[in-house]
PDB file of C-alpha atoms in Angstrom:
ATOM      1  CA  MET A   1     -13.871 -17.030   4.561  1.00  0.00           C
ATOM      2  CA  ALA A   2     -14.892 -17.742   8.087  1.00  0.00           C
ATOM      3  CA  ARG A   3     -12.042 -15.894   9.826  1.00  0.00           C
ATOM      4  CA  VAL A   4      -8.891 -13.960   9.014  1.00  0.00           C
ATOM      5  CA  VAL A   5      -6.030 -13.219  11.399  1.00  0.00           C
ATOM      6  CA  VAL A   6      -3.508 -10.615  10.300  1.00  0.00           C
ATOM      7  CA  GLY A   7      -0.319 -10.896  12.338  1.00  0.00           C
ATOM      8  CA  VAL A   8       1.899  -7.815  12.425  1.00  0.00           C
ATOM      9  CA  ALA A   9       4.618  -6.359  14.633  1.00  0.00           C
ATOM     10  CA  THR A  10       3.126  -6.000  18.100  1.00  0.00           C
ATOM     11  CA  SER A  11       3.935  -2.279  18.222  1.00  0.00           C
ATOM     12  CA  THR A  12       1.746  -1.628  15.149  1.00  0.00           C
ATOM     13  CA  VAL A  13      -1.356  -3.424  16.470  1.00  0.00           C
ATOM     14  CA  ARG A  14      -2.577  -0.347  18.331  1.00  0.00           C
ATOM     15  CA  THR A  15      -2.340   1.717  15.117  1.00  0.00           C
ATOM     16  CA  ILE A  16      -4.088  -0.648  12.692  1.00  0.00           C
ATOM     17  CA  GLY A  17      -5.991  -3.014  14.959  1.00  0.00           C
ATOM     18  CA  GLU A  18      -7.268  -1.159  18.019  1.00  0.00           C
ATOM     19  CA  PRO A  19      -9.981  -0.625  18.894  1.00  0.00           C
ATOM     20  CA  LEU A  20     -10.890  -3.537  16.664  1.00  0.00           C
ATOM     21  CA  GLU A  21     -14.555  -2.668  16.220  1.00  0.00           C
ATOM     22  CA  VAL A  22     -13.582   0.809  14.973  1.00  0.00           C
ATOM     23  CA  LYS A  23     -10.922  -0.628  12.666  1.00  0.00           C
ATOM     24  CA  ARG A  24     -13.475  -3.076  11.243  1.00  0.00           C
ATOM     25  CA  SER A  25     -15.845  -0.255  10.301  1.00  0.00           C
ATOM     26  CA  PRO A  26     -14.016   2.930   9.331  1.00  0.00           C
ATOM     27  CA  GLU A  27     -16.352   5.796   8.456  1.00  0.00           C
ATOM     28  CA  THR A  28     -13.929   7.652   6.196  1.00  0.00           C
ATOM     29  CA  GLY A  29     -11.168   6.892   3.744  1.00  0.00           C
ATOM     30  CA  TYR A  30      -8.745   8.570   6.135  1.00  0.00           C
ATOM     31  CA  GLN A  31      -9.745   6.212   8.964  1.00  0.00           C
ATOM     32  CA  ALA A  32      -9.427   3.285   6.540  1.00  0.00           C
ATOM     33  CA  GLN A  33      -5.755   4.170   6.019  1.00  0.00           C
ATOM     34  CA  PHE A  34      -5.161   3.125   9.638  1.00  0.00           C
ATOM     35  CA  SER A  35      -7.207  -0.075   9.519  1.00  0.00           C
ATOM     36  CA  GLY A  36      -5.649  -3.518   9.138  1.00  0.00           C
ATOM     37  CA  PRO A  37      -9.042  -5.081   8.347  1.00  0.00           C
ATOM     38  CA  TYR A  38      -9.635  -2.480   5.631  1.00  0.00           C
ATOM     39  CA  ALA A  39      -6.149  -2.973   4.138  1.00  0.00           C
ATOM     40  CA  PHE A  40      -6.832  -6.708   3.911  1.00  0.00           C
ATOM     41  CA  ALA A  41     -10.207  -6.123   2.242  1.00  0.00           C
ATOM     42  CA  ALA A  42      -8.777  -3.524  -0.150  1.00  0.00           C
ATOM     43  CA  GLY A  43      -6.065  -5.984  -1.163  1.00  0.00           C
ATOM     44  CA  LEU A  44      -8.606  -8.702  -1.934  1.00  0.00           C
ATOM     45  CA  PHE A  45     -10.959  -6.398  -3.797  1.00  0.00           C
ATOM     46  CA  GLY A  46      -8.049  -5.089  -5.840  1.00  0.00           C
ATOM     47  CA  GLY A  47      -7.428  -1.565  -6.789  1.00  0.00           C
ATOM     48  CA  GLY A  48      -5.099   0.865  -8.379  1.00  0.00           C
ATOM     49  CA  GLY A  49      -1.371   1.207  -8.491  1.00  0.00           C
ATOM     50  CA  LEU A  50       0.558  -1.843  -7.395  1.00  0.00           C
ATOM     51  CA  GLY A  51      -2.395  -3.556  -5.719  1.00  0.00           C
ATOM     52  CA  THR A  52      -3.995  -0.669  -3.907  1.00  0.00           C
ATOM     53  CA  ALA A  53      -3.611   3.066  -4.197  1.00  0.00           C
ATOM     54  CA  LEU A  54      -4.804   6.137  -2.350  1.00  0.00           C
ATOM     55  CA  ASP A  55      -8.020   6.126  -4.440  1.00  0.00           C
ATOM     56  CA  ASP A  56      -8.872   2.765  -2.851  1.00  0.00           C
ATOM     57  CA  TYR A  57      -9.200   4.552   0.496  1.00  0.00           C
ATOM     58  CA  SER A  58     -12.242   6.692  -0.209  1.00  0.00           C
ATOM     59  CA  ASP A  59     -15.154   7.451   2.122  1.00  0.00           C
ATOM     60  CA  GLU A  60     -17.488   5.528  -0.186  1.00  0.00           C
ATOM     61  CA  LEU A  61     -15.309   2.404  -0.266  1.00  0.00           C
ATOM     62  CA  ALA A  62     -14.760   2.542   3.498  1.00  0.00           C
ATOM     63  CA  ARG A  63     -18.532   2.185   3.938  1.00  0.00           C
ATOM     64  CA  ASP A  64     -19.024  -0.394   1.158  1.00  0.00           C
ATOM     65  CA  PRO A  65     -21.193  -3.259   2.549  1.00  0.00           C
ATOM     66  CA  ALA A  66     -19.141  -6.011   0.870  1.00  0.00           C
ATOM     67  CA  ARG A  67     -15.891  -4.648   2.326  1.00  0.00           C
ATOM     68  CA  ARG A  68     -17.553  -4.213   5.719  1.00  0.00           C
ATOM     69  CA  ALA A  69     -18.707  -7.858   5.674  1.00  0.00           C
ATOM     70  CA  LEU A  70     -15.136  -8.991   5.024  1.00  0.00           C
ATOM     71  CA  MET A  71     -13.626  -6.588   7.586  1.00  0.00           C
ATOM     72  CA  ALA A  72     -15.945  -8.017  10.244  1.00  0.00           C
ATOM     73  CA  LYS A  73     -14.059 -11.319   9.946  1.00  0.00           C
ATOM     74  CA  VAL A  74     -10.561  -9.839  10.330  1.00  0.00           C
ATOM     75  CA  ASP A  75      -8.601  -9.783  13.582  1.00  0.00           C
ATOM     76  CA  VAL A  76      -5.254  -7.986  13.929  1.00  0.00           C
ATOM     77  CA  VAL A  77      -2.765  -9.510  16.372  1.00  0.00           C
ATOM     78  CA  GLY A  78       0.875  -9.212  17.332  1.00  0.00           C
ATOM     79  CA  ASP A  79       3.175 -11.790  15.753  1.00  0.00           C
ATOM     80  CA  GLU A  80       6.644 -12.652  17.161  1.00  0.00           C
ATOM     81  CA  ARG A  81       8.210 -13.189  13.735  1.00  0.00           C
ATOM     82  CA  CYS A  82       6.992  -9.789  12.579  1.00  0.00           C
ATOM     83  CA  SER A  83       8.106  -8.042  15.764  1.00  0.00           C
ATOM     84  CA  ALA A  84      11.596  -9.536  15.410  1.00  0.00           C
ATOM     85  CA  ILE A  85      12.249  -7.823  12.067  1.00  0.00           C
ATOM     86  CA  TYR A  86      10.244  -4.613  12.526  1.00  0.00           C
ATOM     87  CA  PRO A  87      11.054  -1.706  11.806  1.00  0.00           C
ATOM     88  CA  PHE A  88      13.633  -2.961   9.284  1.00  0.00           C
ATOM     89  CA  GLN A  89      10.748  -4.590   7.434  1.00  0.00           C
ATOM     90  CA  PHE A  90       6.986  -4.122   7.669  1.00  0.00           C
ATOM     91  CA  PRO A  91       5.942  -7.783   7.670  1.00  0.00           C
ATOM     92  CA  ALA A  92       2.625  -9.553   7.982  1.00  0.00           C
ATOM     93  CA  VAL A  93       1.458 -13.127   8.433  1.00  0.00           C
ATOM     94  CA  VAL A  94      -2.116 -13.743   7.283  1.00  0.00           C
ATOM     95  CA  THR A  95      -4.011 -16.835   8.393  1.00  0.00           C
ATOM     96  CA  VAL A  96      -7.325 -17.519   6.676  1.00  0.00           C
ATOM     97  CA  THR A  97      -9.771 -20.118   7.935  1.00  0.00           C
ATOM     98  CA  THR A  98     -12.229 -21.038   5.201  1.00  0.00           C
ATOM     99  CA  THR A  99     -15.868 -21.892   5.797  1.00  0.00           C
ATOM    100  CA  SER A 100     -14.933 -25.568   5.223  1.00  0.00           C
ATOM    101  CA  GLY A 101     -12.317 -25.374   8.001  1.00  0.00           C
ATOM    102  CA  GLU A 102      -9.216 -25.308   5.793  1.00  0.00           C
ATOM    103  CA  VAL A 103      -6.422 -23.102   7.161  1.00  0.00           C
ATOM    104  CA  LEU A 104      -4.304 -21.109   4.706  1.00  0.00           C
ATOM    105  CA  VAL A 105      -1.230 -19.124   5.763  1.00  0.00           C
ATOM    106  CA  GLU A 106       0.663 -16.489   3.788  1.00  0.00           C
ATOM    107  CA  GLU A 107       3.799 -14.871   5.209  1.00  0.00           C
ATOM    108  CA  VAL A 108       5.169 -11.662   3.735  1.00  0.00           C
ATOM    109  CA  LEU A 109       8.270 -10.897   5.732  1.00  0.00           C
ATOM    110  CA  ALA A 110      10.111  -8.635   3.263  1.00  0.00           C
ATOM    111  CA  ASN A 111       8.895  -5.284   1.946  1.00  0.00           C
ATOM    112  CA  ARG A 112       7.775  -5.118  -1.634  1.00  0.00           C
ATOM    113  CA  GLY A 113      10.217  -2.892  -3.468  1.00  0.00           C
ATOM    114  CA  GLY A 114      13.084  -3.740  -1.119  1.00  0.00           C
ATOM    115  CA  PRO A 115      16.212  -5.737  -1.987  1.00  0.00           C
ATOM    116  CA  ALA A 116      14.553  -9.112  -1.308  1.00  0.00           C
ATOM    117  CA  ARG A 117      11.450  -8.274  -3.397  1.00  0.00           C
ATOM    118  CA  PRO A 118      12.430  -5.620  -5.941  1.00  0.00           C
ATOM    119  CA  LEU A 119       9.895  -3.961  -8.211  1.00  0.00           C
ATOM    120  CA  SER A 120      10.172  -4.559 -11.935  1.00  0.00           C
ATOM    121  CA  ASP A 121      10.802  -1.627 -14.265  1.00  0.00           C
ATOM    122  CA  GLU A 122       7.115  -1.748 -15.203  1.00  0.00           C
ATOM    123  CA  GLU A 123       6.070  -1.612 -11.530  1.00  0.00           C
ATOM    124  CA  LEU A 124       8.462   1.277 -10.861  1.00  0.00           C
ATOM    125  CA  ALA A 125       7.008   3.129 -13.856  1.00  0.00           C
ATOM    126  CA  THR A 126       3.472   2.545 -12.538  1.00  0.00           C
ATOM    127  CA  LYS A 127       4.431   3.798  -9.079  1.00  0.00           C
ATOM    128  CA  PHE A 128       6.083   6.897 -10.565  1.00  0.00           C
ATOM    129  CA  ARG A 129       3.094   7.628 -12.822  1.00  0.00           C
ATOM    130  CA  ASP A 130       0.675   7.302  -9.906  1.00  0.00           C
ATOM    131  CA  ASN A 131       2.796   9.583  -7.697  1.00  0.00           C
ATOM    132  CA  VAL A 132       3.095  12.387 -10.273  1.00  0.00           C
ATOM    133  CA  ALA A 133      -0.467  12.157 -11.635  1.00  0.00           C
ATOM    134  CA  GLY A 134      -1.974  15.630 -11.704  1.00  0.00           C
ATOM    135  CA  ARG A 135       1.391  17.211 -10.901  1.00  0.00           C
ATOM    136  CA  LEU A 136       3.289  16.504 -14.116  1.00  0.00           C
ATOM    137  CA  PRO A 137       1.774  16.392 -17.611  1.00  0.00           C
ATOM    138  CA  ASP A 138       1.484  12.849 -18.983  1.00  0.00           C
ATOM    139  CA  ASP A 139       3.989  13.456 -21.789  1.00  0.00           C
ATOM    140  CA  ALA A 140       6.568  14.908 -19.371  1.00  0.00           C
ATOM    141  CA  ALA A 141       6.025  12.011 -16.950  1.00  0.00           C
ATOM    142  CA  ALA A 142       6.542   9.511 -19.783  1.00  0.00           C
ATOM    143  CA  LYS A 143       9.773  11.272 -20.804  1.00  0.00           C
ATOM    144  CA  VAL A 144      11.110  11.275 -17.234  1.00  0.00           C
ATOM    145  CA  ARG A 145      10.162   7.601 -16.864  1.00  0.00           C
ATOM    146  CA  ASP A 146      11.974   6.683 -20.085  1.00  0.00           C
ATOM    147  CA  ASP A 147      15.024   8.742 -19.107  1.00  0.00           C
ATOM    148  CA  VAL A 148      15.195   7.167 -15.647  1.00  0.00           C
ATOM    149  CA  LEU A 149      14.913   3.648 -17.074  1.00  0.00           C
ATOM    150  CA  ALA A 150      17.857   4.497 -19.366  1.00  0.00           C
ATOM    151  CA  LEU A 151      20.048   6.081 -16.650  1.00  0.00           C
ATOM    152  CA  GLN A 152      22.852   3.583 -17.165  1.00  0.00           C
ATOM    153  CA  HIS A 153      23.501   5.264 -20.545  1.00  0.00           C
ATOM    154  CA  ALA A 154      23.000   8.870 -19.372  1.00  0.00           C
ATOM    155  CA  THR A 155      25.742  11.459 -19.345  1.00  0.00           C
ATOM    156  CA  ASP A 156      23.523  14.261 -18.019  1.00  0.00           C
ATOM    157  CA  LEU A 157      20.580  14.276 -15.591  1.00  0.00           C
ATOM    158  CA  THR A 158      18.990  17.504 -16.830  1.00  0.00           C
ATOM    159  CA  SER A 159      16.256  15.693 -18.773  1.00  0.00           C
ATOM    160  CA  VAL A 160      15.201  13.936 -15.569  1.00  0.00           C
ATOM    161  CA  LEU A 161      15.558  16.758 -13.068  1.00  0.00           C
ATOM    162  CA  GLU A 162      14.188  19.712 -15.040  1.00  0.00           C
ATOM    163  CA  PRO A 163      10.540  18.539 -15.323  1.00  0.00           C
ATOM    164  CA  LEU A 164      10.562  17.458 -11.680  1.00  0.00           C
ATOM    165  CA  SER A 165      11.984  20.753 -10.403  1.00  0.00           C
ATOM    166  CA  THR A 166       9.326  22.655 -12.363  1.00  0.00           C
ATOM    167  CA  THR A 167       6.648  20.477 -10.782  1.00  0.00           C
ATOM    168  CA  PHE A 168       7.895  21.058  -7.248  1.00  0.00           C
ATOM    169  CA  GLN A 169       8.279  24.810  -7.816  1.00  0.00           C
ATOM    170  CA  ARG A 170       4.706  24.965  -9.165  1.00  0.00           C
ATOM    171  CA  GLY A 171       3.430  22.951  -6.175  1.00  0.00           C
ATOM    172  CA  ALA A 172       5.195  25.235  -3.687  1.00  0.00           C
ATOM    173  CA  ALA A 173       3.636  28.319  -5.279  1.00  0.00           C
ATOM    174  CA  GLN A 174       0.084  27.006  -4.867  1.00  0.00           C
TER     175      GLN A 174
END
């Protein structure tokens, strides 16, 4: 890739694209969470969860030379189409110029997991598992997942709510 332009709602540019030199070289995983160039790199390098997960935003990965080389090629700009539908959607238009001069454009104007791009049951299960990891034992998480996926046949929600309420009570006590 010679150049990447990530177009987003104009009001989000200052959060994920300014100052650009800082956003292209976050020092910590926390800073990387507010970096459009890092999000693009993390998406290409792949990661956990449904493409990327919180573990993909570590201090070590934020300073990874290969990610830094890619981030150096990424600009973040305001895009009219994105601004027109924000905040109802969190869209992006990515334009990649290859080293041979070819221009590739990908528009993602609808949120993943929303009505226009729903998650599959498998993706929902993955998202749930990732969100309760370390908070709910694996066997309890699997039971809740199975019960939720069978809700259309349920007559009682106790099997779903009980393990979750125990988890939240335990978390509040810590």
